[in-house]
Coordinates of C-alpha atoms and ligand atoms in Angstrom, one line a residue:
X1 CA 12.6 -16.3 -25.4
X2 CA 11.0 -16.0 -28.5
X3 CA 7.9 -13.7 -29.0
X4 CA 5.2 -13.8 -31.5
X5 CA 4.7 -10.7 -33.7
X6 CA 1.3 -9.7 -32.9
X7 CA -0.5 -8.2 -36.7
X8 CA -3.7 -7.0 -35.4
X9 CA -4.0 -4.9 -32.4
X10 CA -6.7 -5.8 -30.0
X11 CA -7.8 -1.8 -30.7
X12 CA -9.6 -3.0 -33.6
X13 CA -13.1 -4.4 -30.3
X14 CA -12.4 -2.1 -28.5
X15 CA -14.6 1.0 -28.7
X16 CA -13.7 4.2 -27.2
X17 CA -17.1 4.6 -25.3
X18 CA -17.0 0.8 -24.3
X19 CA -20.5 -0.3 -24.7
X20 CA -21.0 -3.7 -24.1
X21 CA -20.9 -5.5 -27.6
X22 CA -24.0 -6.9 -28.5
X23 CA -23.6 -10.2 -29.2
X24 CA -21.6 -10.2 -26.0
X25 CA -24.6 -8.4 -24.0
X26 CA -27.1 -10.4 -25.4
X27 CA -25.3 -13.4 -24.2
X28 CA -24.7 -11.3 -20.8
X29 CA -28.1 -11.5 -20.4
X30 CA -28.8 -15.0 -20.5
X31 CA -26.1 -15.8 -18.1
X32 CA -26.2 -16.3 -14.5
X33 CA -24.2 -14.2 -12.2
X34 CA -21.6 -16.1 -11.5
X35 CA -20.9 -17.0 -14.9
X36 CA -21.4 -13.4 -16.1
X37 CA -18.8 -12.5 -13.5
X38 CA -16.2 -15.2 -14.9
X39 CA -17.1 -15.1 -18.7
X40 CA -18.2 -11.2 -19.7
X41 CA -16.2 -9.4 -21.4
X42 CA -13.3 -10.8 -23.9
X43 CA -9.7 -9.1 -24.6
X44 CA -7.4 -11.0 -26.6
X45 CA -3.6 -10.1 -27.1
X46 CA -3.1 -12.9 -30.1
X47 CA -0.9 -15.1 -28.0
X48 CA -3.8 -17.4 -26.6
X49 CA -3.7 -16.7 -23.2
X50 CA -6.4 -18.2 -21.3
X51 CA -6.1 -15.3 -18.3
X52 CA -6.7 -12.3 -19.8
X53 CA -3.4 -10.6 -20.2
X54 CA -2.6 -7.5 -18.7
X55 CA -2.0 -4.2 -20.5
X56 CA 0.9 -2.2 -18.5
X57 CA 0.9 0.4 -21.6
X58 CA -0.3 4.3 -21.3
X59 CA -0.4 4.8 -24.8
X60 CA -0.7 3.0 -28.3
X61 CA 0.6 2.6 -31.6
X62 CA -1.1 3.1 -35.2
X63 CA -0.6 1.4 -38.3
X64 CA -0.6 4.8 -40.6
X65 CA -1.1 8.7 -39.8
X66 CA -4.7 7.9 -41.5
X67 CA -5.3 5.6 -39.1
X68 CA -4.2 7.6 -36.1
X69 CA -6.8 10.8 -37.5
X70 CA -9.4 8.2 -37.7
X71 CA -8.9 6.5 -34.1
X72 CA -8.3 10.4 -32.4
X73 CA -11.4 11.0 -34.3
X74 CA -13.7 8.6 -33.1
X75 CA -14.3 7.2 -36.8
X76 CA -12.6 4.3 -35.7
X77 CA -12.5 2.5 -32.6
X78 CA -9.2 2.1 -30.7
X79 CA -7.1 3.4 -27.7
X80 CA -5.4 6.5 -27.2
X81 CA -3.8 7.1 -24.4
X82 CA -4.9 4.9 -20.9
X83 CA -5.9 8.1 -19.2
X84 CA -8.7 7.6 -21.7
X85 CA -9.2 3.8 -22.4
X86 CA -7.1 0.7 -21.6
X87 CA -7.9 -3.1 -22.7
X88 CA -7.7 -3.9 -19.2
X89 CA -9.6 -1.4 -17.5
X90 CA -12.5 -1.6 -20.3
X91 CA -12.9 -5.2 -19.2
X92 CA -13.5 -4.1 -15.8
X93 CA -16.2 -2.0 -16.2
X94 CA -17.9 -4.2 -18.7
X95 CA -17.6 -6.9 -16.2
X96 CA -18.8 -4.4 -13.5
X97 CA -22.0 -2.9 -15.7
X98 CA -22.7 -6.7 -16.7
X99 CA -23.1 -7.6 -12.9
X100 CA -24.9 -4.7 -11.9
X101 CA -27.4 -4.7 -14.7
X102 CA -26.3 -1.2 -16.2
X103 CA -25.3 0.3 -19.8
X104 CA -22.2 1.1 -19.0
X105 CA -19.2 1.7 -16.4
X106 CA -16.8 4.0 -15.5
X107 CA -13.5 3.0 -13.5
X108 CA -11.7 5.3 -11.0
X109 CA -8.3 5.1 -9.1
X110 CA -10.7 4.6 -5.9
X111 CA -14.0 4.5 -4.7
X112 CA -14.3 8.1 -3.3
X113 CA -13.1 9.5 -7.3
X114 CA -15.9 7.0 -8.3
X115 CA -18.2 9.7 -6.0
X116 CA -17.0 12.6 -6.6
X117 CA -16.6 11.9 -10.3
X118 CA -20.6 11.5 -10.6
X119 CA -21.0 14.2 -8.6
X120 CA -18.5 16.7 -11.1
X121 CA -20.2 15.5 -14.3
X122 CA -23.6 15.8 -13.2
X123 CA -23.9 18.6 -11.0
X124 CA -23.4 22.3 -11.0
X125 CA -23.3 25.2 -9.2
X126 CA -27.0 25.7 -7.5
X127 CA -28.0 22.5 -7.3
X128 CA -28.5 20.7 -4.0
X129 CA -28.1 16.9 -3.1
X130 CA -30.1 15.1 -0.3
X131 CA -27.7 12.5 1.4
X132 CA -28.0 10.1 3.8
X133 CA -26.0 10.6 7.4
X134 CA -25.2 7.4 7.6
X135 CA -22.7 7.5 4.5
X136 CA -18.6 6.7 4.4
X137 CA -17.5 9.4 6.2
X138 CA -15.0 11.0 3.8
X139 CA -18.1 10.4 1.3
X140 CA -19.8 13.6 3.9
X141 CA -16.4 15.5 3.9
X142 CA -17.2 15.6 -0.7
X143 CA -20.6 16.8 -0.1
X144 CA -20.3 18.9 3.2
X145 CA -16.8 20.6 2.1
X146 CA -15.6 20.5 -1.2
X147 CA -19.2 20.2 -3.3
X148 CA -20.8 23.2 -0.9
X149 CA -17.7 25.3 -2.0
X150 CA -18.2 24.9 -5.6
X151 CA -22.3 25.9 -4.5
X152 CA -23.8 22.5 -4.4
X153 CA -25.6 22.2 -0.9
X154 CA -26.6 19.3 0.7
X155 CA -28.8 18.4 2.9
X156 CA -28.6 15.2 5.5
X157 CA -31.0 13.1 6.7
X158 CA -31.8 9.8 8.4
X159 CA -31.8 7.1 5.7
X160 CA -34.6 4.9 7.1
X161 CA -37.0 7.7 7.7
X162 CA -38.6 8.5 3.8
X163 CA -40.8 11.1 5.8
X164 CA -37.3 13.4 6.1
X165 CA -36.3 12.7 2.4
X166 CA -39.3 13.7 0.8
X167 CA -39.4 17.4 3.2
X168 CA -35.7 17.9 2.2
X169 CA -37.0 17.6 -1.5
X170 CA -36.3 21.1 -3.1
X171 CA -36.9 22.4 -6.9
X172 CA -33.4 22.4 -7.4
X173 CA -32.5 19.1 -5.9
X174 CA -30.7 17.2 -8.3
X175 CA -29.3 13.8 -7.0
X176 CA -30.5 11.9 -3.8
X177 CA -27.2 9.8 -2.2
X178 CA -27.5 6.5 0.0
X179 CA -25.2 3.3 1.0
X180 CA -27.7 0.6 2.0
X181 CA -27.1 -1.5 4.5
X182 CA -25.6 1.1 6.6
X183 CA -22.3 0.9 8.5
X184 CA -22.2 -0.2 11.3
X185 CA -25.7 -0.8 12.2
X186 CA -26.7 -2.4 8.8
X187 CA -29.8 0.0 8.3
X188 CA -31.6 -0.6 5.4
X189 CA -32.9 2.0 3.0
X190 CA -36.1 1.0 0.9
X191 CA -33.8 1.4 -2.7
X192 CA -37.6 1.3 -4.9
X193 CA -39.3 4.0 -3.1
X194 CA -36.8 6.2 -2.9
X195 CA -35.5 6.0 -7.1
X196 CA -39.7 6.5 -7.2
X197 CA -39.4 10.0 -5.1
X198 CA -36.2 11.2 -6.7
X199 CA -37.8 10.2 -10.3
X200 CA -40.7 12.2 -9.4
X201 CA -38.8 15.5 -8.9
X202 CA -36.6 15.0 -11.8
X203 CA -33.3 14.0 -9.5
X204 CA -31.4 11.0 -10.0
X205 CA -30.7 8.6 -7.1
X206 CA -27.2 7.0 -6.4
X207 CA -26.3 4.4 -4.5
X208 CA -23.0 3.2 -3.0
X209 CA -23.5 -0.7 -3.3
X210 CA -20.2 -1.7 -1.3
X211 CA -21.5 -2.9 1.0
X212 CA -23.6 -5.5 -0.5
X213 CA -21.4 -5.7 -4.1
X214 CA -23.8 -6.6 -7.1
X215 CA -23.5 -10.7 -5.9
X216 CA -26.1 -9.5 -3.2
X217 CA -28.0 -6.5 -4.6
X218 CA -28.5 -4.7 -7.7
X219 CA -30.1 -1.2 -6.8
X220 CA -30.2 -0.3 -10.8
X221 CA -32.9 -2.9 -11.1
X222 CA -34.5 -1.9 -8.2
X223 CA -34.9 1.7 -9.5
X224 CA -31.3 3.7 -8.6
X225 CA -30.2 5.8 -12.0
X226 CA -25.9 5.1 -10.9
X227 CA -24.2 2.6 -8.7
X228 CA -21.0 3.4 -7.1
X229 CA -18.5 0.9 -5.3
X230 CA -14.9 1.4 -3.6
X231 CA -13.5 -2.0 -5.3
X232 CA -11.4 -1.8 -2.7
X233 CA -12.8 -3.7 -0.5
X234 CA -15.0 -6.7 -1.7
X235 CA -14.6 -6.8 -4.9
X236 CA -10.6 -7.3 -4.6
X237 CA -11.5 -9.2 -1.8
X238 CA -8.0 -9.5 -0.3
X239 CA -7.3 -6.1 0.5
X240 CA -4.6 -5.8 -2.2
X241 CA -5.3 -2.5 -4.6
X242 CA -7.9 0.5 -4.5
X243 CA -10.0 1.3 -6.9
X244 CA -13.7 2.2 -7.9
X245 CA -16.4 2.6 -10.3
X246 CA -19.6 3.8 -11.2
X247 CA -22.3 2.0 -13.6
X248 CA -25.4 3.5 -15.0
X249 CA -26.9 4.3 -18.3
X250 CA -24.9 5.6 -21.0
X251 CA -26.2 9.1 -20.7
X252 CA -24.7 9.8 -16.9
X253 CA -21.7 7.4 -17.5
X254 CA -20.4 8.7 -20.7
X255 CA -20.6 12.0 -18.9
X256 CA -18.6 10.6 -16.5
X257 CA -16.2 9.4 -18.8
X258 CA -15.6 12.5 -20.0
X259 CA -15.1 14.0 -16.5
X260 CA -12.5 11.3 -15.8
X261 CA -10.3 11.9 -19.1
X262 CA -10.0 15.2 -18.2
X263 CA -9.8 14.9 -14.5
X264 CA -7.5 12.3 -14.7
X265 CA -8.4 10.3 -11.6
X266 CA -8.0 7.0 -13.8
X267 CA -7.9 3.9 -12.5
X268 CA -4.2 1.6 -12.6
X269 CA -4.6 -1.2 -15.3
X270 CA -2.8 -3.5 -12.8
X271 CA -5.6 -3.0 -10.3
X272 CA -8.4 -2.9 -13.0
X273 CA -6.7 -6.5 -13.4
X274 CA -6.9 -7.6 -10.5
X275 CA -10.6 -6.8 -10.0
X276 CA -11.1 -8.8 -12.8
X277 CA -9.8 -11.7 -11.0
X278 CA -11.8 -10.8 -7.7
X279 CA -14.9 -10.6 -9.8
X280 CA -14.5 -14.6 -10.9
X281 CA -14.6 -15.6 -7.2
X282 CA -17.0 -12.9 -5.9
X283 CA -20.0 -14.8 -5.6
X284 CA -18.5 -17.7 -3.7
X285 CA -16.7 -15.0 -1.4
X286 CA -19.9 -13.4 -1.0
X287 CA -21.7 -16.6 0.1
X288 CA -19.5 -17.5 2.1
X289 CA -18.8 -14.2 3.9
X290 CA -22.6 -14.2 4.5
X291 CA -22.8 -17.8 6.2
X292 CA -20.0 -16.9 8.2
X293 CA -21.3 -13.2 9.6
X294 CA -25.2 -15.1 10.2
X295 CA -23.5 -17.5 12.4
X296 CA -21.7 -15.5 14.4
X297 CA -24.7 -12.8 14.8
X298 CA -26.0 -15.9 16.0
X299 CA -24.0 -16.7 18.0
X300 CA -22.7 -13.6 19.6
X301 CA -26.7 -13.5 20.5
X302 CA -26.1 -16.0 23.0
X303 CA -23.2 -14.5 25.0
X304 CA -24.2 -13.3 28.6
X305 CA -22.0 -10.0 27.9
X306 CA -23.9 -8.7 25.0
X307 CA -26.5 -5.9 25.1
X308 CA -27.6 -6.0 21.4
X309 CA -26.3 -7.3 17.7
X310 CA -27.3 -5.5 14.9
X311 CA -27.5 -7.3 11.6
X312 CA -30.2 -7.8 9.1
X313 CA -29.9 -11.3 8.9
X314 CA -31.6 -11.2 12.1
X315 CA -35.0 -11.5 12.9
X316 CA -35.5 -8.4 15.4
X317 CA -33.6 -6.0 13.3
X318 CA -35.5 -3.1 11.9
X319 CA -34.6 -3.7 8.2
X320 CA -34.4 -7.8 8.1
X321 CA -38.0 -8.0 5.7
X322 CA -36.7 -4.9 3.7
X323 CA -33.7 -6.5 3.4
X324 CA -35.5 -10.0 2.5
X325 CA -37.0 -8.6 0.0
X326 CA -33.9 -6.7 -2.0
X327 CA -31.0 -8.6 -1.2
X328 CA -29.8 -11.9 -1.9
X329 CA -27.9 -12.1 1.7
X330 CA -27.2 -9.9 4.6
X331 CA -23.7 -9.0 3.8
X332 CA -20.4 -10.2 6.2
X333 CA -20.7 -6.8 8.2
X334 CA -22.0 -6.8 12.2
X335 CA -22.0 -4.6 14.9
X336 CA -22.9 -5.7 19.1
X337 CA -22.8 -3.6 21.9
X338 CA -21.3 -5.4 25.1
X339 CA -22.5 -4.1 28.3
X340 CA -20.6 -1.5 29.7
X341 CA -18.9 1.5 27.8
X342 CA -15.4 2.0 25.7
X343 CA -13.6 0.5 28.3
X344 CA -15.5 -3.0 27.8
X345 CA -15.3 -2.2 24.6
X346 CA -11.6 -1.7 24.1
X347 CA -11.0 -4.8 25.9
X348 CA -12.7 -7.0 23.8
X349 CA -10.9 -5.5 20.9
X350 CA -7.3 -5.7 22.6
X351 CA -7.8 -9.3 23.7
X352 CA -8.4 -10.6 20.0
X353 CA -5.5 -12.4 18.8
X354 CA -5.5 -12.9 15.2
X355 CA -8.7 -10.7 13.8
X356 CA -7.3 -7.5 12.7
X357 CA -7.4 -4.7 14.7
X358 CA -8.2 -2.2 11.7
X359 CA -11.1 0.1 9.8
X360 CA -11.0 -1.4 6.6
X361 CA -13.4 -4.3 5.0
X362 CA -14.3 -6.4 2.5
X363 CA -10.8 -8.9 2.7
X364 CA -10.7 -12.7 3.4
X365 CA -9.0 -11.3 7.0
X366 CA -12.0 -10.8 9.9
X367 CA -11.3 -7.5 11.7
X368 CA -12.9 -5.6 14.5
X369 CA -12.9 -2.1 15.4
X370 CA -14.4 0.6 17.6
X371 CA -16.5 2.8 15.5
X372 CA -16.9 5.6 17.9
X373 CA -13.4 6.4 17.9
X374 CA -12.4 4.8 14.5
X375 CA -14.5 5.0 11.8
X376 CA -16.9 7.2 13.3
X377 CA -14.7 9.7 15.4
X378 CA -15.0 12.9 13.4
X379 CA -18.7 13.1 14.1
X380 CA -20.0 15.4 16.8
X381 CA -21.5 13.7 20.1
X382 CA -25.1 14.3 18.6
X383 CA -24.3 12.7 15.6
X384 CA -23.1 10.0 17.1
X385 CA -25.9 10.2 19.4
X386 CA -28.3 10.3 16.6
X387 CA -26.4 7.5 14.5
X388 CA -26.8 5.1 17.0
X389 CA -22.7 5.1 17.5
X390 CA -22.4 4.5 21.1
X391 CA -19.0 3.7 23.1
X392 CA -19.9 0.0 23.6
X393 CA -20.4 -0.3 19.9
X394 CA -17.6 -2.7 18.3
X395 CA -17.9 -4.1 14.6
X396 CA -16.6 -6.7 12.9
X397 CA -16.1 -7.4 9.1
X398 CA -16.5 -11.5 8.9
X399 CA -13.6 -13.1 6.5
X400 CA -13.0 -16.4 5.3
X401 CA -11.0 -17.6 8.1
X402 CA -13.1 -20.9 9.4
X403 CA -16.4 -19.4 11.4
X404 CA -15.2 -21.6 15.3
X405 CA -12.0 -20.3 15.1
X406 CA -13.3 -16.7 14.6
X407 CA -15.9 -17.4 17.6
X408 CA -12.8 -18.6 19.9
X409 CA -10.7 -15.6 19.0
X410 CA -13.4 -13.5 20.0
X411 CA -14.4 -15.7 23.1
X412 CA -10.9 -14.5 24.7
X413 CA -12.3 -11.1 24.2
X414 CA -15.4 -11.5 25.7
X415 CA -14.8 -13.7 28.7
X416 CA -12.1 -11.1 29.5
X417 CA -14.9 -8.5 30.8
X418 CA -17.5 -11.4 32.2
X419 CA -17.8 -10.7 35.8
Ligands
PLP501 C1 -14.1 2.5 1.6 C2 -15.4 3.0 1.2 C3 -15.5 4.1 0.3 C4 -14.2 4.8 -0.2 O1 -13.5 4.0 -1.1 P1 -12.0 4.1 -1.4 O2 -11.7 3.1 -2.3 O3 -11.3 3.9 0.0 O4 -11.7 5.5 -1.9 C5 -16.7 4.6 -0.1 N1 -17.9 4.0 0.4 C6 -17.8 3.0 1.2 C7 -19.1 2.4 1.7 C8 -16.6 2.5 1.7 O5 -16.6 1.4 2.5

């Protein structure tokens, strides 16, 4: 096989700080999403590939000594060392701050670094957080653990009631933390009033958008200061590598950045790659994992063994205007409750034959699980209690398999505890 020489290195675009370039931003800006998500961002290797190649390297070569002062310096732009920068991962984030309508990103080796990377660089001993209960659960175990050792308290409350956000205000709060819609009852937090509050006490609020992904809502155009996602799950799409990233302004994600080269808590190229390729089918994934979960909320409504379905695509949940008004779909996430307790429950769930039985999200496979002894289990009885996690609860993360063959899978379940 012969190989082309490659002269120039594709170090000479690439910035160390990665802001978006500006004839590529201001074209960013006149793009729609979907074409934003295919087109932003450009890496080229020389060769002419039309997939952006992939850059398996951790470090990088200079042309003189002079040259290497001037890169290590920052006069120049160019890579270092991937625990720093990597042509791959820098299209990720540029991608990622291009769909969420930020200055700049940050990727990490998984969502929860994404989380408690903001939290390192921008906090400090004293300060205190306000965070919602209804967060990713390891997401409580940073703030309620690890952060309260370092002196960072925080305190918890009910992320549809603004009344308890504003009393848990403090002069020392710092950053107020929310995931909207919730899991698994798809609560919805009101992302504008509560970037107002936070603005006026001089704290910065962050949302965990992965739920929703930036095809369905942008919270940094609704207010929110940083964005941060576990790639994981949609943006991957077929439950293949983890990942995450933050996206804010330059001020907080440079900061970040910074936190992240010296942490080390980097991201793989390989996976940074293939979010890239997730990214150019999101918003048809997205569509269609929406179409799929209204459906069978729908549809589920009907079935003489149901108590309640909770999903904001429907007209009697709490948050359906709220979430009307700031998303662009309800997201392929549901919860019912079947009448009767865990043991219904657990039926329904061990009678499915191809949905997976598992936790996890965001994939073109549907799955179901039982949140009060899954996802949920470490929480105390009130918690639960509080959170609306009952023992009839069951959820289900709609894929892409066709929507009637879901509902028969699921029938099997469901007949199995008619009486
Ligand atoms: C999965 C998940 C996380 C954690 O992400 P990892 O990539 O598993 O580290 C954080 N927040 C939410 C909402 C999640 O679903």
């Amino acid at each position: 096989m012969k190989y082309k020489r490659i002269k120039k290195t594709t170090s000479d675009h690439l910035p160390l700080n990665n802001p978006l370039q500006p004839e590529n931003s201001h074209e960013t800006d006149e793009w729609a999403f979907a074409t934003r998500a295919i087109r932003t961002g450009c890496i080229r290797s020389g060769e002419g590939e039309h997939s952006e190649a992939l850059y398996l390297t951790s470090s990088y070569v200079y042309d003189s000594a002079a040259q290497a002062q001037a890169v290590f310096a920052g006069d120049e732009p160019g890579n270092v060392y991937s625990r720093y920068t990597n042509p791959s991962v820098i299209l990720f984030e540029q991608r990622m701050a291009a769909l969420e309508g930020g200055e700049a990103g940050c990727a990490t080796s998984s969502g929860m670094a994404a989380i408690l990377g903001t939290c390192m660089a921008l906090l400090q001993s004293g300060d205190h957080v306000i965070c919602s209960r209804s967060v990713f659960g390891t997401t409580v175990t940073i703030f309620a653990k690890y952060l309260a050792r370092l002196g960072i308290e925080t305190s918890f409350v009910d992320l549809t009631d603004y009344r308890q956000w504003r009393e848990a205000i403090r002069p020392e709060t710092k950053m107020l933390f929310l995931e909207t819609p919730s899991n698994p009852l798809g609560d919805i937090a009101d992302i504008q009033a509560l970037a107002a509050l936070a603005h006026n006490f001089g704290a910065l609020l962050v949302v965990d958008n992965c739920f929703c992904t930036p095809a369905l809502q942008q919270p940094l155009t609704l207010g929110a200061d940083i964005v941060v996602h576990s790639a994981t799950k949609y943006i991957d799409g077929q439950g293949r590598c983890l990942g995450g990233i933050a996206v804010g302004r330059e001020e907080q994600i440079n900061e970040l950045q910074l936190w992240q080269r010296a942490a080390g808590a980097c991201i793989s190229p390989f996976n940074a790659w293939v979010f890239n390729k997730g990214l150019e089918t999101l918003s048809l994934r997205m569509e269609a994992h929406c179409r799929g979960t209204v459906e069978l909320a729908e549809w589920l409504q009907g079935q003489s063994v149901i108590e309640k379905v909770h999903y904001p695509g429907l007209q009697d949940h709490p948050g359906h205007e709220l979430a009307l008004r700031q998303q662009q779909g309800f997201g392929g996430v549901l919860s019912f409750q079947v009448k009767g307790g865990r043991e219904q429950a657990w039926k329904v769930i061990d009678q499915v034959k191809f949905i997976s039985r598992t936790a996890n999200l965001g994939d073109t496979r549907s799955t179901i699980t039982h949140p009060a002894t899954t996802t949920h289990c470490r929480l105390s009885e009130e918690d639960k209690d509080r959170t609306g996690i009952t023992e009839n609860l069951i959820r289900i993360a709609v894929g892409l398999e066709n929507i009637e063959d879901i509902k028969k899978d699921l029938d099997k379940g469901l007949s199995s505890i008619k009486c």
